[in-house]
């Protein structure tokens, strides 16, 4: 039994590994204690969600690659990358992917040349919890704060956790259906 081949992926080798990182980062987002922790975790969730496309296409055999992306592996690239073709071809199976694509490429490049979702924005804020006014004083006090990292579309805010949880669920079903999901035993809590 020889050594596994060297990689530049910190030991991650299959789509399930990146999927598990997505779940890890969703938990980081959920348990964030600061605005920075929240934003960094959301950033990672968007990138993981989008780059599962690369990991999927990398492991797909030639027939699956063409079926999933609509392009032949190794063919001269046209105006549309195989990854973008994959997204368009799989939107019915991975409906949250287009938002994740937009977010991942926005955080990577700061601004997109061709923005498919110009009305979507993101942000992070704190939501205060208040006590009921004390009898006779009329004064309330702050009892807590909850971080909210969100997407805004058409004037409505949506919790980023909801997007990334939906994306993770869609990826799980997709990877299982494509035979690319490695079922692993549950790890005991530390």
PDB file of C-alpha atoms in Angstrom:
ATOM      1  CA  UNK A   1       0.000   0.000   0.000  1.00  0.00           C
ATOM      2  CA  UNK A   2       1.665   3.203  -1.204  1.00  0.00           C
ATOM      3  CA  UNK A   3       1.226   6.798  -0.263  1.00  0.00           C
ATOM      4  CA  UNK A   4      -1.790   8.586  -1.713  1.00  0.00           C
ATOM      5  CA  UNK A   5      -0.925  10.986  -4.538  1.00  0.00           C
ATOM      6  CA  UNK A   6       0.055  14.469  -3.453  1.00  0.00           C
ATOM      7  CA  UNK A   7      -2.523  17.198  -3.915  1.00  0.00           C
ATOM      8  CA  UNK A   8      -2.925  20.883  -3.222  1.00  0.00           C
ATOM      9  CA  UNK A   9      -6.333  20.385  -1.592  1.00  0.00           C
ATOM     10  CA  UNK A  10      -5.338  19.721   2.041  1.00  0.00           C
ATOM     11  CA  UNK A  11      -6.366  16.088   1.731  1.00  0.00           C
ATOM     12  CA  UNK A  12      -9.771  16.738   0.222  1.00  0.00           C
ATOM     13  CA  UNK A  13     -10.142  14.590  -2.877  1.00  0.00           C
ATOM     14  CA  UNK A  14     -13.795  14.072  -3.843  1.00  0.00           C
ATOM     15  CA  UNK A  15     -16.963  16.204  -4.015  1.00  0.00           C
ATOM     16  CA  UNK A  16     -18.178  14.782  -0.694  1.00  0.00           C
ATOM     17  CA  UNK A  17     -15.147  16.372   0.990  1.00  0.00           C
ATOM     18  CA  UNK A  18     -16.058  19.823  -0.322  1.00  0.00           C
ATOM     19  CA  UNK A  19     -19.736  19.175   0.498  1.00  0.00           C
ATOM     20  CA  UNK A  20     -18.717  18.425   4.104  1.00  0.00           C
ATOM     21  CA  UNK A  21     -16.693  21.660   4.165  1.00  0.00           C
ATOM     22  CA  UNK A  22     -19.859  23.469   3.048  1.00  0.00           C
ATOM     23  CA  UNK A  23     -21.733  21.942   6.004  1.00  0.00           C
ATOM     24  CA  UNK A  24     -18.869  22.945   8.316  1.00  0.00           C
ATOM     25  CA  UNK A  25     -18.960  26.528   7.036  1.00  0.00           C
ATOM     26  CA  UNK A  26     -22.760  26.701   7.360  1.00  0.00           C
ATOM     27  CA  UNK A  27     -22.277  25.791  11.024  1.00  0.00           C
ATOM     28  CA  UNK A  28     -19.576  28.488  11.294  1.00  0.00           C
ATOM     29  CA  UNK A  29     -22.089  30.981   9.887  1.00  0.00           C
ATOM     30  CA  UNK A  30     -24.809  29.822  12.280  1.00  0.00           C
ATOM     31  CA  UNK A  31     -22.548  30.078  15.338  1.00  0.00           C
ATOM     32  CA  UNK A  32     -20.689  33.276  14.375  1.00  0.00           C
ATOM     33  CA  UNK A  33     -20.091  35.621  17.287  1.00  0.00           C
ATOM     34  CA  UNK A  34     -18.938  38.636  15.306  1.00  0.00           C
ATOM     35  CA  UNK A  35     -19.748  40.364  12.073  1.00  0.00           C
ATOM     36  CA  UNK A  36     -16.359  39.338  10.664  1.00  0.00           C
ATOM     37  CA  UNK A  37     -16.889  35.650  11.524  1.00  0.00           C
ATOM     38  CA  UNK A  38     -20.323  35.788   9.927  1.00  0.00           C
ATOM     39  CA  UNK A  39     -19.134  37.459   6.712  1.00  0.00           C
ATOM     40  CA  UNK A  40     -16.121  35.160   6.332  1.00  0.00           C
ATOM     41  CA  UNK A  41     -18.229  32.039   6.821  1.00  0.00           C
ATOM     42  CA  UNK A  42     -20.823  33.270   4.282  1.00  0.00           C
ATOM     43  CA  UNK A  43     -17.992  34.012   1.832  1.00  0.00           C
ATOM     44  CA  UNK A  44     -16.709  30.437   2.233  1.00  0.00           C
ATOM     45  CA  UNK A  45     -20.220  28.960   1.868  1.00  0.00           C
ATOM     46  CA  UNK A  46     -20.709  30.766  -1.448  1.00  0.00           C
ATOM     47  CA  UNK A  47     -17.319  29.651  -2.782  1.00  0.00           C
ATOM     48  CA  UNK A  48     -17.798  26.029  -1.645  1.00  0.00           C
ATOM     49  CA  UNK A  49     -21.287  25.922  -3.159  1.00  0.00           C
ATOM     50  CA  UNK A  50     -20.078  27.148  -6.525  1.00  0.00           C
ATOM     51  CA  UNK A  51     -16.834  25.159  -6.681  1.00  0.00           C
ATOM     52  CA  UNK A  52     -18.650  21.894  -6.124  1.00  0.00           C
ATOM     53  CA  UNK A  53     -19.315  22.275  -9.859  1.00  0.00           C
ATOM     54  CA  UNK A  54     -15.559  22.006 -10.562  1.00  0.00           C
ATOM     55  CA  UNK A  55     -15.184  19.011  -8.258  1.00  0.00           C
ATOM     56  CA  UNK A  56     -18.181  17.278  -9.838  1.00  0.00           C
ATOM     57  CA  UNK A  57     -16.997  17.812 -13.396  1.00  0.00           C
ATOM     58  CA  UNK A  58     -13.467  16.733 -12.469  1.00  0.00           C
ATOM     59  CA  UNK A  59     -14.695  13.336 -11.237  1.00  0.00           C
ATOM     60  CA  UNK A  60     -17.326  12.794 -13.925  1.00  0.00           C
ATOM     61  CA  UNK A  61     -16.459  10.384 -16.691  1.00  0.00           C
ATOM     62  CA  UNK A  62     -16.515  11.787 -20.240  1.00  0.00           C
ATOM     63  CA  UNK A  63     -20.145  10.820 -20.897  1.00  0.00           C
ATOM     64  CA  UNK A  64     -21.361  12.308 -17.604  1.00  0.00           C
ATOM     65  CA  UNK A  65     -19.255  15.437 -18.156  1.00  0.00           C
ATOM     66  CA  UNK A  66     -20.961  16.027 -21.506  1.00  0.00           C
ATOM     67  CA  UNK A  67     -24.425  15.158 -20.152  1.00  0.00           C
ATOM     68  CA  UNK A  68     -24.022  17.497 -17.167  1.00  0.00           C
ATOM     69  CA  UNK A  69     -22.328  20.422 -18.908  1.00  0.00           C
ATOM     70  CA  UNK A  70     -23.437  20.069 -22.519  1.00  0.00           C
ATOM     71  CA  UNK A  71     -19.776  20.279 -23.556  1.00  0.00           C
ATOM     72  CA  UNK A  72     -17.168  17.695 -24.437  1.00  0.00           C
ATOM     73  CA  UNK A  73     -14.284  17.379 -21.998  1.00  0.00           C
ATOM     74  CA  UNK A  74     -11.187  19.046 -23.402  1.00  0.00           C
ATOM     75  CA  UNK A  75     -13.016  20.761 -26.266  1.00  0.00           C
ATOM     76  CA  UNK A  76     -11.856  24.240 -27.158  1.00  0.00           C
ATOM     77  CA  UNK A  77     -13.627  26.636 -24.870  1.00  0.00           C
ATOM     78  CA  UNK A  78     -16.191  28.887 -26.406  1.00  0.00           C
ATOM     79  CA  UNK A  79     -17.693  31.952 -24.804  1.00  0.00           C
ATOM     80  CA  UNK A  80     -19.356  29.829 -22.118  1.00  0.00           C
ATOM     81  CA  UNK A  81     -17.217  27.810 -19.711  1.00  0.00           C
ATOM     82  CA  UNK A  82     -18.140  24.193 -18.952  1.00  0.00           C
ATOM     83  CA  UNK A  83     -18.955  25.321 -15.397  1.00  0.00           C
ATOM     84  CA  UNK A  84     -21.388  28.014 -16.584  1.00  0.00           C
ATOM     85  CA  UNK A  85     -22.896  25.498 -19.022  1.00  0.00           C
ATOM     86  CA  UNK A  86     -23.282  23.052 -16.149  1.00  0.00           C
ATOM     87  CA  UNK A  87     -25.081  25.697 -14.083  1.00  0.00           C
ATOM     88  CA  UNK A  88     -27.502  26.505 -16.886  1.00  0.00           C
ATOM     89  CA  UNK A  89     -28.127  22.827 -17.646  1.00  0.00           C
ATOM     90  CA  UNK A  90     -28.645  21.868 -13.985  1.00  0.00           C
ATOM     91  CA  UNK A  91     -30.704  24.824 -12.696  1.00  0.00           C
ATOM     92  CA  UNK A  92     -33.779  22.634 -12.316  1.00  0.00           C
ATOM     93  CA  UNK A  93     -31.799  20.254 -10.055  1.00  0.00           C
ATOM     94  CA  UNK A  94     -29.688  22.922  -8.319  1.00  0.00           C
ATOM     95  CA  UNK A  95     -31.885  26.058  -8.277  1.00  0.00           C
ATOM     96  CA  UNK A  96     -29.810  27.847  -5.603  1.00  0.00           C
ATOM     97  CA  UNK A  97     -26.636  27.467  -7.688  1.00  0.00           C
ATOM     98  CA  UNK A  98     -27.102  30.641  -9.736  1.00  0.00           C
ATOM     99  CA  UNK A  99     -27.199  32.801  -6.603  1.00  0.00           C
ATOM    100  CA  UNK A 100     -24.128  31.007  -5.227  1.00  0.00           C
ATOM    101  CA  UNK A 101     -22.351  31.509  -8.564  1.00  0.00           C
ATOM    102  CA  UNK A 102     -23.096  35.222  -8.406  1.00  0.00           C
ATOM    103  CA  UNK A 103     -21.930  35.527  -4.804  1.00  0.00           C
ATOM    104  CA  UNK A 104     -18.795  33.388  -5.239  1.00  0.00           C
ATOM    105  CA  UNK A 105     -17.650  35.267  -8.314  1.00  0.00           C
ATOM    106  CA  UNK A 106     -18.482  38.619  -6.758  1.00  0.00           C
ATOM    107  CA  UNK A 107     -16.360  37.896  -3.688  1.00  0.00           C
ATOM    108  CA  UNK A 108     -13.571  36.501  -5.860  1.00  0.00           C
ATOM    109  CA  UNK A 109     -13.457  39.310  -8.424  1.00  0.00           C
ATOM    110  CA  UNK A 110     -15.049  42.071  -6.305  1.00  0.00           C
ATOM    111  CA  UNK A 111     -17.350  42.939  -9.191  1.00  0.00           C
ATOM    112  CA  UNK A 112     -18.678  40.912 -12.098  1.00  0.00           C
ATOM    113  CA  UNK A 113     -18.411  42.071 -15.698  1.00  0.00           C
ATOM    114  CA  UNK A 114     -21.698  40.403 -16.568  1.00  0.00           C
ATOM    115  CA  UNK A 115     -23.922  40.351 -13.501  1.00  0.00           C
ATOM    116  CA  UNK A 116     -26.790  37.906 -13.907  1.00  0.00           C
ATOM    117  CA  UNK A 117     -28.405  39.215 -10.710  1.00  0.00           C
ATOM    118  CA  UNK A 118     -27.861  42.983 -10.539  1.00  0.00           C
ATOM    119  CA  UNK A 119     -30.648  43.495  -7.983  1.00  0.00           C
ATOM    120  CA  UNK A 120     -29.161  41.082  -5.417  1.00  0.00           C
ATOM    121  CA  UNK A 121     -26.965  42.464  -2.666  1.00  0.00           C
ATOM    122  CA  UNK A 122     -25.586  41.113   0.590  1.00  0.00           C
ATOM    123  CA  UNK A 123     -24.971  42.463   4.039  1.00  0.00           C
ATOM    124  CA  UNK A 124     -24.601  41.734   7.688  1.00  0.00           C
ATOM    125  CA  UNK A 125     -26.308  43.355  10.634  1.00  0.00           C
ATOM    126  CA  UNK A 126     -27.231  42.792  14.242  1.00  0.00           C
ATOM    127  CA  UNK A 127     -30.793  42.265  15.415  1.00  0.00           C
ATOM    128  CA  UNK A 128     -31.426  43.432  18.970  1.00  0.00           C
ATOM    129  CA  UNK A 129     -33.662  41.622  21.438  1.00  0.00           C
ATOM    130  CA  UNK A 130     -35.441  43.927  23.842  1.00  0.00           C
ATOM    131  CA  UNK A 131     -36.938  43.432  27.264  1.00  0.00           C
ATOM    132  CA  UNK A 132     -40.506  44.405  27.950  1.00  0.00           C
ATOM    133  CA  UNK A 133     -40.802  47.843  29.549  1.00  0.00           C
ATOM    134  CA  UNK A 134     -40.523  47.690  33.320  1.00  0.00           C
ATOM    135  CA  UNK A 135     -43.796  48.529  34.985  1.00  0.00           C
ATOM    136  CA  UNK A 136     -44.100  52.233  35.529  1.00  0.00           C
ATOM    137  CA  UNK A 137     -40.780  53.159  33.902  1.00  0.00           C
ATOM    138  CA  UNK A 138     -41.589  52.624  30.258  1.00  0.00           C
ATOM    139  CA  UNK A 139     -37.944  51.740  29.702  1.00  0.00           C
ATOM    140  CA  UNK A 140     -36.763  48.769  27.748  1.00  0.00           C
ATOM    141  CA  UNK A 141     -33.284  47.343  27.636  1.00  0.00           C
ATOM    142  CA  UNK A 142     -31.322  45.300  25.169  1.00  0.00           C
ATOM    143  CA  UNK A 143     -31.259  41.654  26.236  1.00  0.00           C
ATOM    144  CA  UNK A 144     -29.297  40.217  23.330  1.00  0.00           C
ATOM    145  CA  UNK A 145     -28.115  40.533  19.772  1.00  0.00           C
ATOM    146  CA  UNK A 146     -28.392  38.081  16.906  1.00  0.00           C
ATOM    147  CA  UNK A 147     -26.168  38.369  13.858  1.00  0.00           C
ATOM    148  CA  UNK A 148     -27.901  38.276  10.509  1.00  0.00           C
ATOM    149  CA  UNK A 149     -25.938  37.791   7.327  1.00  0.00           C
ATOM    150  CA  UNK A 150     -28.367  38.236   4.495  1.00  0.00           C
ATOM    151  CA  UNK A 151     -29.110  38.558   0.812  1.00  0.00           C
ATOM    152  CA  UNK A 152     -31.401  41.317  -0.308  1.00  0.00           C
ATOM    153  CA  UNK A 153     -33.503  40.973  -3.433  1.00  0.00           C
ATOM    154  CA  UNK A 154     -36.437  43.118  -4.485  1.00  0.00           C
ATOM    155  CA  UNK A 155     -36.326  44.964  -1.172  1.00  0.00           C
ATOM    156  CA  UNK A 156     -36.621  41.800   0.947  1.00  0.00           C
ATOM    157  CA  UNK A 157     -33.925  40.383   3.193  1.00  0.00           C
ATOM    158  CA  UNK A 158     -33.309  36.644   3.237  1.00  0.00           C
ATOM    159  CA  UNK A 159     -31.124  34.899   5.793  1.00  0.00           C
ATOM    160  CA  UNK A 160     -27.962  33.622   4.074  1.00  0.00           C
ATOM    161  CA  UNK A 161     -28.102  30.467   6.193  1.00  0.00           C
ATOM    162  CA  UNK A 162     -31.378  29.543   4.469  1.00  0.00           C
ATOM    163  CA  UNK A 163     -29.761  29.863   1.031  1.00  0.00           C
ATOM    164  CA  UNK A 164     -26.715  27.793   1.934  1.00  0.00           C
ATOM    165  CA  UNK A 165     -28.738  25.102   3.711  1.00  0.00           C
ATOM    166  CA  UNK A 166     -30.949  24.802   0.625  1.00  0.00           C
ATOM    167  CA  UNK A 167     -27.855  24.636  -1.582  1.00  0.00           C
ATOM    168  CA  UNK A 168     -26.302  21.913   0.602  1.00  0.00           C
ATOM    169  CA  UNK A 169     -29.502  19.856   0.460  1.00  0.00           C
ATOM    170  CA  UNK A 170     -29.660  20.243  -3.333  1.00  0.00           C
ATOM    171  CA  UNK A 171     -25.993  19.227  -3.718  1.00  0.00           C
ATOM    172  CA  UNK A 172     -26.483  16.156  -1.521  1.00  0.00           C
ATOM    173  CA  UNK A 173     -29.402  14.893  -3.626  1.00  0.00           C
ATOM    174  CA  UNK A 174     -27.516  15.716  -6.840  1.00  0.00           C
ATOM    175  CA  UNK A 175     -24.290  13.968  -5.798  1.00  0.00           C
ATOM    176  CA  UNK A 176     -26.168  10.886  -4.586  1.00  0.00           C
ATOM    177  CA  UNK A 177     -28.135  10.706  -7.839  1.00  0.00           C
ATOM    178  CA  UNK A 178     -24.936  11.048  -9.883  1.00  0.00           C
ATOM    179  CA  UNK A 179     -23.144   8.374  -7.846  1.00  0.00           C
ATOM    180  CA  UNK A 180     -20.555  10.886  -6.605  1.00  0.00           C
ATOM    181  CA  UNK A 181     -21.512  10.955  -2.926  1.00  0.00           C
ATOM    182  CA  UNK A 182     -19.447   8.947  -0.453  1.00  0.00           C
ATOM    183  CA  UNK A 183     -21.547   7.862   2.505  1.00  0.00           C
ATOM    184  CA  UNK A 184     -19.450   8.100   5.649  1.00  0.00           C
ATOM    185  CA  UNK A 185     -20.101   7.014   9.196  1.00  0.00           C
ATOM    186  CA  UNK A 186     -21.094   9.727  11.638  1.00  0.00           C
ATOM    187  CA  UNK A 187     -18.134  11.070  13.581  1.00  0.00           C
ATOM    188  CA  UNK A 188     -18.541  11.274  17.356  1.00  0.00           C
ATOM    189  CA  UNK A 189     -18.700  14.767  18.817  1.00  0.00           C
ATOM    190  CA  UNK A 190     -15.425  15.917  20.323  1.00  0.00           C
TER     191      UNK A 190
END
